[in-house]
Structure formats: structure tokens, C-alpha cells
PDB file of C-alpha atoms in Angstrom:
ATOM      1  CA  UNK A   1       0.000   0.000   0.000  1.00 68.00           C
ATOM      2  CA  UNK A   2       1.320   3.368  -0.969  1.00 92.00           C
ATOM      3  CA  UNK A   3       0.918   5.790   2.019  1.00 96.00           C
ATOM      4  CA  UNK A   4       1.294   9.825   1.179  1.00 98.00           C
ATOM      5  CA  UNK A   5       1.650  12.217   4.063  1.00 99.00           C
ATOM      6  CA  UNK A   6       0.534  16.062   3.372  1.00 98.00           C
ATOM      7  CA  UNK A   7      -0.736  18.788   4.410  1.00 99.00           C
ATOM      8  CA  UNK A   8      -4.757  18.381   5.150  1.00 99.00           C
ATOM      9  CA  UNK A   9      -7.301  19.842   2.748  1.00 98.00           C
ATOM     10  CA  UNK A  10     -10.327  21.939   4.124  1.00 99.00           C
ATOM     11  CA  UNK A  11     -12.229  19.142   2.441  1.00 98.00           C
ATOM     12  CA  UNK A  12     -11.001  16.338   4.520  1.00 99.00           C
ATOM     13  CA  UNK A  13     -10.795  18.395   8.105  1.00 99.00           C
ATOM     14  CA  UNK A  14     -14.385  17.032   9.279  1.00 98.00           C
ATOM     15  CA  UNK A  15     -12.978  13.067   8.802  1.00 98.00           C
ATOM     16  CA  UNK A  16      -9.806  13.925  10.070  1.00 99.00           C
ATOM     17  CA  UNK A  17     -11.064  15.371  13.308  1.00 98.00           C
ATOM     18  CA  UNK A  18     -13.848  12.086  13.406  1.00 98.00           C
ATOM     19  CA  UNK A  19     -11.270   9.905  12.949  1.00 98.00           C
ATOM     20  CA  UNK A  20      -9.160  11.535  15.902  1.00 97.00           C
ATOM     21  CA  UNK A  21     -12.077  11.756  18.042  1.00 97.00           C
ATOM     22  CA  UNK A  22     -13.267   7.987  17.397  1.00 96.00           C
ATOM     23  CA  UNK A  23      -9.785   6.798  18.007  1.00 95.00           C
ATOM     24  CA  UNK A  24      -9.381   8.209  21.136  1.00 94.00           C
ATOM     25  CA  UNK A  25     -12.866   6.843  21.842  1.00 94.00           C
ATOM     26  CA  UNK A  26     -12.593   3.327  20.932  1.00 93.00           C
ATOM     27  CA  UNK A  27      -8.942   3.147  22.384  1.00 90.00           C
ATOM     28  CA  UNK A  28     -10.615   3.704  25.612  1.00 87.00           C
ATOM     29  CA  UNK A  29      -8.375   7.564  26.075  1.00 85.00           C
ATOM     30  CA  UNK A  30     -11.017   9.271  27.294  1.00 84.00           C
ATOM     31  CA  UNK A  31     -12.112   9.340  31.380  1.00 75.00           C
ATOM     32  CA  UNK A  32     -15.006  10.460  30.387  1.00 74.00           C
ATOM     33  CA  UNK A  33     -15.601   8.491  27.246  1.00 78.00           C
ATOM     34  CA  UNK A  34     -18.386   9.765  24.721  1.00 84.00           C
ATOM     35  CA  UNK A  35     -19.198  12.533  27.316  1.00 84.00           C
ATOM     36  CA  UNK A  36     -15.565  13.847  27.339  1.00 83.00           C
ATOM     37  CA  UNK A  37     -15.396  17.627  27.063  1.00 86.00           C
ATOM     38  CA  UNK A  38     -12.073  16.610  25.358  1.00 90.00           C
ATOM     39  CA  UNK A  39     -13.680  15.272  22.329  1.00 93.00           C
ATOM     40  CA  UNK A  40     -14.646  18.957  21.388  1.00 94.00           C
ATOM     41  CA  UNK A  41     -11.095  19.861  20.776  1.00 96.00           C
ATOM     42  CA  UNK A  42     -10.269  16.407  18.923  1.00 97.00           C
ATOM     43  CA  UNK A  43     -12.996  16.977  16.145  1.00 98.00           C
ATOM     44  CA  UNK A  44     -12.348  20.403  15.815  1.00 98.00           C
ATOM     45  CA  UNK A  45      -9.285  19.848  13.128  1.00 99.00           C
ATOM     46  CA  UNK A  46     -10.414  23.007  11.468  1.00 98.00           C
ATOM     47  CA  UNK A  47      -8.550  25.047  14.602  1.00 98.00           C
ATOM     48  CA  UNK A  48      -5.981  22.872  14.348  1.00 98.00           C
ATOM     49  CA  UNK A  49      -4.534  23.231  10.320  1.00 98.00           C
ATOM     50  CA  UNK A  50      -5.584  27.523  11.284  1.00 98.00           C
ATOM     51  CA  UNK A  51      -3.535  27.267  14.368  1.00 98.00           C
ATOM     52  CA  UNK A  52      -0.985  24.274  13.716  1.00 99.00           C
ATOM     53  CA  UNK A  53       0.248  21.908  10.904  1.00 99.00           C
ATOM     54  CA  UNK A  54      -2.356  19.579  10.431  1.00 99.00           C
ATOM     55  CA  UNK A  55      -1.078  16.516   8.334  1.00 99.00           C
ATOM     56  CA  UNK A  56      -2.895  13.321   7.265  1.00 99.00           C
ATOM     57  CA  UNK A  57      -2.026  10.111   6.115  1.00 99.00           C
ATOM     58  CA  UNK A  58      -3.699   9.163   2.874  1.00 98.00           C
ATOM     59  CA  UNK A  59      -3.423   5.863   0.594  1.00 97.00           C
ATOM     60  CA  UNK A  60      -3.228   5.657  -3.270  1.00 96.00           C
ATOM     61  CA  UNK A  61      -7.345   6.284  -3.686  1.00 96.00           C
ATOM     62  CA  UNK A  62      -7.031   8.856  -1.178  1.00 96.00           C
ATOM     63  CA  UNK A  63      -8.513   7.531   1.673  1.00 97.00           C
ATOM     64  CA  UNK A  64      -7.799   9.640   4.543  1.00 98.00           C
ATOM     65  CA  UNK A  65      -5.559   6.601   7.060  1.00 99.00           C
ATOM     66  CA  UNK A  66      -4.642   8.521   9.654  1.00 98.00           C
ATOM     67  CA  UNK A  67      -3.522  12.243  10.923  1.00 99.00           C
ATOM     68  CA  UNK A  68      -1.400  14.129  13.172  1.00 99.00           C
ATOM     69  CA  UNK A  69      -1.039  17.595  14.324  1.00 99.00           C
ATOM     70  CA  UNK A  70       2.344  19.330  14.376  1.00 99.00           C
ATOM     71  CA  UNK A  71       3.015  22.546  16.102  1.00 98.00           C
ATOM     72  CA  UNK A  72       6.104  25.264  16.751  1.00 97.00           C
ATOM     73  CA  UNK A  73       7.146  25.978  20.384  1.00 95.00           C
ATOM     74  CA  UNK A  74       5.269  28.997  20.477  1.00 95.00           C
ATOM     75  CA  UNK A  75       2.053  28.250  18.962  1.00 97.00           C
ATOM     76  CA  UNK A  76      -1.190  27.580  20.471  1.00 97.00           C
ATOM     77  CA  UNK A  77      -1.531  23.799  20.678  1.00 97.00           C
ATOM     78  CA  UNK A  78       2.299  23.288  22.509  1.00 97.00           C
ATOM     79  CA  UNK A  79       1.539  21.889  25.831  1.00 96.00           C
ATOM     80  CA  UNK A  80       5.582  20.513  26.447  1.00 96.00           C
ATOM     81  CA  UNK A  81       7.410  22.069  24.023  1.00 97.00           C
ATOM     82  CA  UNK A  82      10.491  24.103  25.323  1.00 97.00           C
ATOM     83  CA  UNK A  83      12.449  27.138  23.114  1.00 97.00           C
ATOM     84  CA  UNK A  84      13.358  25.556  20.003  1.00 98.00           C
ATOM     85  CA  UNK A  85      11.694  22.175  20.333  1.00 98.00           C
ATOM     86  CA  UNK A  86       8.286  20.580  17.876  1.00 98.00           C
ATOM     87  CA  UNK A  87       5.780  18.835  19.146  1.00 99.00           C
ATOM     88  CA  UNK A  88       3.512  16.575  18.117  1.00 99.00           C
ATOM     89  CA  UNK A  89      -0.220  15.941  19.427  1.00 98.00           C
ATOM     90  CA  UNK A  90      -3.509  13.788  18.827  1.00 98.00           C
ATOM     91  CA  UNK A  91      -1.216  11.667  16.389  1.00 98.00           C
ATOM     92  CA  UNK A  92      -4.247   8.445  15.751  1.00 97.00           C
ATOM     93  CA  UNK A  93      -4.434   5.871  12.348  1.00 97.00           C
ATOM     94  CA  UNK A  94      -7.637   4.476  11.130  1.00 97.00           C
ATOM     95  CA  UNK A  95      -8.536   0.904  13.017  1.00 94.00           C
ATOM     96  CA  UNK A  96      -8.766  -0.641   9.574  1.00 94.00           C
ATOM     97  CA  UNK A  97      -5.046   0.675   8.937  1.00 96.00           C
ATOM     98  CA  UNK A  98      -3.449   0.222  12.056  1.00 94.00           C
ATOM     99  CA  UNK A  99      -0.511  -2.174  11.204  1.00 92.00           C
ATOM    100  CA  UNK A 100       0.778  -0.679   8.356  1.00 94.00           C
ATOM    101  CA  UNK A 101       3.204   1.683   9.330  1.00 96.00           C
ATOM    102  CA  UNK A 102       0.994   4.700   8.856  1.00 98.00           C
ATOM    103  CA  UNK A 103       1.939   6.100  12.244  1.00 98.00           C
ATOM    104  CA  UNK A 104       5.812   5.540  11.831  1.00 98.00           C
ATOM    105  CA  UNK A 105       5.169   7.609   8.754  1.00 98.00           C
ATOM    106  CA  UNK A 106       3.152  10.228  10.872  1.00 99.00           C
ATOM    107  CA  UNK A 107       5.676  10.883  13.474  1.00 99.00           C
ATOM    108  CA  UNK A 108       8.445  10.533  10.625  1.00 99.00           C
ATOM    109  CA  UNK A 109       6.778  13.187   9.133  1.00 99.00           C
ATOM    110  CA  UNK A 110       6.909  15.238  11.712  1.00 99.00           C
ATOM    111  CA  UNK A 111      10.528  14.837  12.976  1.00 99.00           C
ATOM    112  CA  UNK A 112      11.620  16.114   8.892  1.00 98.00           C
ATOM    113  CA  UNK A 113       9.612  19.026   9.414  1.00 98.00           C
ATOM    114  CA  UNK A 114      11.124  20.008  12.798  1.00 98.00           C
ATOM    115  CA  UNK A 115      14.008  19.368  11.610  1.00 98.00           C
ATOM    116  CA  UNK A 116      13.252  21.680   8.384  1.00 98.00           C
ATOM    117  CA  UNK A 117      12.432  24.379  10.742  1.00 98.00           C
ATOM    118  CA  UNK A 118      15.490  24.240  12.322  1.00 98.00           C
ATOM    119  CA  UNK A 119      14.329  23.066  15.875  1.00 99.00           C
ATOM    120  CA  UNK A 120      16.793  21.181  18.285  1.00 98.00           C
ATOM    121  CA  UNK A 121      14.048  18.546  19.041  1.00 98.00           C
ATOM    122  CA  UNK A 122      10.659  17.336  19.015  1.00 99.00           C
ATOM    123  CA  UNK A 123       8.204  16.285  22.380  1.00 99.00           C
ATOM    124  CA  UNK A 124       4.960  14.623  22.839  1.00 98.00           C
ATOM    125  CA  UNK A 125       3.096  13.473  25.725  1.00 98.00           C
ATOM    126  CA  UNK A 126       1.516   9.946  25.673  1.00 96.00           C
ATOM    127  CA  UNK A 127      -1.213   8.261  28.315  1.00 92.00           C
ATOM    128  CA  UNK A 128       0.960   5.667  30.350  1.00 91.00           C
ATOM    129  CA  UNK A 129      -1.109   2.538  29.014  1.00 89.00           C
ATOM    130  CA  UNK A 130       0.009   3.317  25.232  1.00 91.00           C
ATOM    131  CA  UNK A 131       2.089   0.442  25.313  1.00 91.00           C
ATOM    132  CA  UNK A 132       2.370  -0.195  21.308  1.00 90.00           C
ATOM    133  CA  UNK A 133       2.723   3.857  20.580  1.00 94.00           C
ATOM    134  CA  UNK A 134       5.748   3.522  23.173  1.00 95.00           C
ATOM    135  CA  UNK A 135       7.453   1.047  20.849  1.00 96.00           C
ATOM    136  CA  UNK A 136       6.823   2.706  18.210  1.00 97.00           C
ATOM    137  CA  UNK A 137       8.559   6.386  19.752  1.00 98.00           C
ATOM    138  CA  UNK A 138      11.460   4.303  21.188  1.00 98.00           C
ATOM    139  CA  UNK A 139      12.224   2.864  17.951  1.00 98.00           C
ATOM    140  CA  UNK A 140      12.081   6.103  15.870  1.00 98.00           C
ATOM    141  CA  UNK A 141      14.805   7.409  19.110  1.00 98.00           C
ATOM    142  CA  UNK A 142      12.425   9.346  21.295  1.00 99.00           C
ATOM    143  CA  UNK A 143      13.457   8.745  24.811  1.00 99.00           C
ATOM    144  CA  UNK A 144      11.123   8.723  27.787  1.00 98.00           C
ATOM    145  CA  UNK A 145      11.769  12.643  29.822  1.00 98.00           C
ATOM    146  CA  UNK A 146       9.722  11.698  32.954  1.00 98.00           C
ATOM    147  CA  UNK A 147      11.112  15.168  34.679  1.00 98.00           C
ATOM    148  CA  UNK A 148       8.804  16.563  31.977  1.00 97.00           C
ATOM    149  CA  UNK A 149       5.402  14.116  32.575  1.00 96.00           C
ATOM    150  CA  UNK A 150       2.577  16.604  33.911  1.00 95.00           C
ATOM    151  CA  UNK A 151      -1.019  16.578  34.676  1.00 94.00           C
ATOM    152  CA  UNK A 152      -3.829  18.139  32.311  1.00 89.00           C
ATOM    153  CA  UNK A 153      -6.208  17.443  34.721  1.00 83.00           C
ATOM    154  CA  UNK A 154      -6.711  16.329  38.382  1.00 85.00           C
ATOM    155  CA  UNK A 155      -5.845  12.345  38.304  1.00 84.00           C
ATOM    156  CA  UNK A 156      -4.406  12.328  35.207  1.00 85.00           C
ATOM    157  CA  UNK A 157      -0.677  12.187  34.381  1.00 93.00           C
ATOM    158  CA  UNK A 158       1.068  12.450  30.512  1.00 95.00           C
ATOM    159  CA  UNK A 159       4.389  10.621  30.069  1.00 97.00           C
ATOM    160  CA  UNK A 160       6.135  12.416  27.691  1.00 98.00           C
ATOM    161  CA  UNK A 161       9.518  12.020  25.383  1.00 98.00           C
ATOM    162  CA  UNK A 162      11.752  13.514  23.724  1.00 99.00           C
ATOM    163  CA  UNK A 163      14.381  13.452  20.546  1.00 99.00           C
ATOM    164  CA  UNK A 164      16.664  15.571  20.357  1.00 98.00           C
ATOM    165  CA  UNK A 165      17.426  16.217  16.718  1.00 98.00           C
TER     166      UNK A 165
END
């Protein structure tokens, strides 16, 4: 299967966003599941390509696989990224493409373009219990920066790591 990363289209922002959302959902990464105010914020991938890179994964027929949100360290959706550092956020692949590399090719995708912009390195936080998305950051060199794990809310802690680039 050929897999294209780009920039999202206005077109496509409604599915991307849905397929975020429903991720998140049927991964069980909500507290609150279907009555999450978080969900709000992960179909809203409008804000996100105004306010961030918003980049999807697509196959040969176009079929929207998966999608990721990049941002700068000084842009609105940074939540852990320090002076000079990426990040990445509500990085999630389609359940019937889940195998196939599509989120190697995400987070690739995002560690060229922070390295493009110049940036010393790239964060993300992850829920604890994301045992395969783990794998996948340790094997692509991110390394675990539990100095740097914080809370969002009350109860809940973010792991996060780092690469330095």
C-alpha cells in the first residue's frame, strides 16, 4: 500500500477530526468516554490546520488513514514544548489501517519538518497505558523525559519524550 503524508485539505478536516475523536474513543483515552469535554477539541481539526500543521495520512485512492497535528514551540496547541523544540499531538491511524506503518510515517513526518524548521528537538506526551505507541517512539529514538510528565487534569498524568534532533 502506498501511504502519502501532506498537508490536510479543508475538504477532509471534518474526517480527520472524526477519525481523531473515534480513536481516542474506541482506544478507551477518554475518562469520560463519549461525554468527554475533550472530544470537542479532537474533532475540531479546522482550529488545528488555522492554528498548527495539520497533516494526514492518505493511501493511493485517497482515503484519509490517519492524521497528526504538528506545532512550533510557540504556537497555540504546545503543551511541552520548550524554546526551540516541535511537538507533536492527537497523532491516531484508522482501526482498519493500524498495522501498516501509517503512524511511523506520521511521526516521521513530523521529525523532517522540525528538523526543516530548524528546531533542536521534538516532544509529545503519551497516556501511560500506550504500550504499542511507546514502541513505536522508542524505535524512531524518542526517549522517555519523565522530569517533563505533567497533569492536564486532576488524576491524570502524561508521560512524555523527547528526541533531540
Amino acid at each position: 500500500m502506498d501511504i502519502t503524508i501532506r498537508t490536510a485539505r479543508p475538504e477532509e478536516y471534518a474526517e480527520a477530526g472524526e477519525l481523531v475523536a473515534r480513536a481516542y474513543l474506541d482506544d478507551g483515552l477518554l475518562d469520560f468516554g463519549a461525554l468527554d469535554p475533550y472530544l470537542a477539541t479532537l474533532r475540531d481539526a479546522a482550529t488545528r490546520a488555522e492554528q498548527a500543521e495539520l497533516l494526514v495520512a492518505v493511501d493511493e485512492s485517497g482515503a484519509l488513514l490517519g492524521t497528526v497535528t504538528f506545532t512550533r514551540p510557540d504556537g497555540p496547541y504546545a503543551e511541552r514544548a520548550r524554546e526551540g523544540e516541535g511537538e507533536f499531538r492527537m497523532l491516531a491511524v484508522r482501526e482498519a489501517a493500524r498495522g501498516r506503518g501509517v503512524g511511523e510515517y506520521l511521526v516521521t513526518a513530523c521529525v523532517e519538518r522540525a528538523r526543516e524548521l530548524g528546531l533542536r528537538g521534538l516532544v509529545l506526551s503519551t497516556q501511560h497505558m500506550m504500550h504499542a505507541a511507546h514502541r513505536l517512539y522508542e524505535r524512531l529514538g524518542f526517549v522517555r523525559t519523565p522530569e517533563r510528565d505533567w497533569q492536564p487534569l486532576e488524576g491524570i498524568t502524561l508521560w512524555t519524550y523527547a528526541l533531540r534532533l
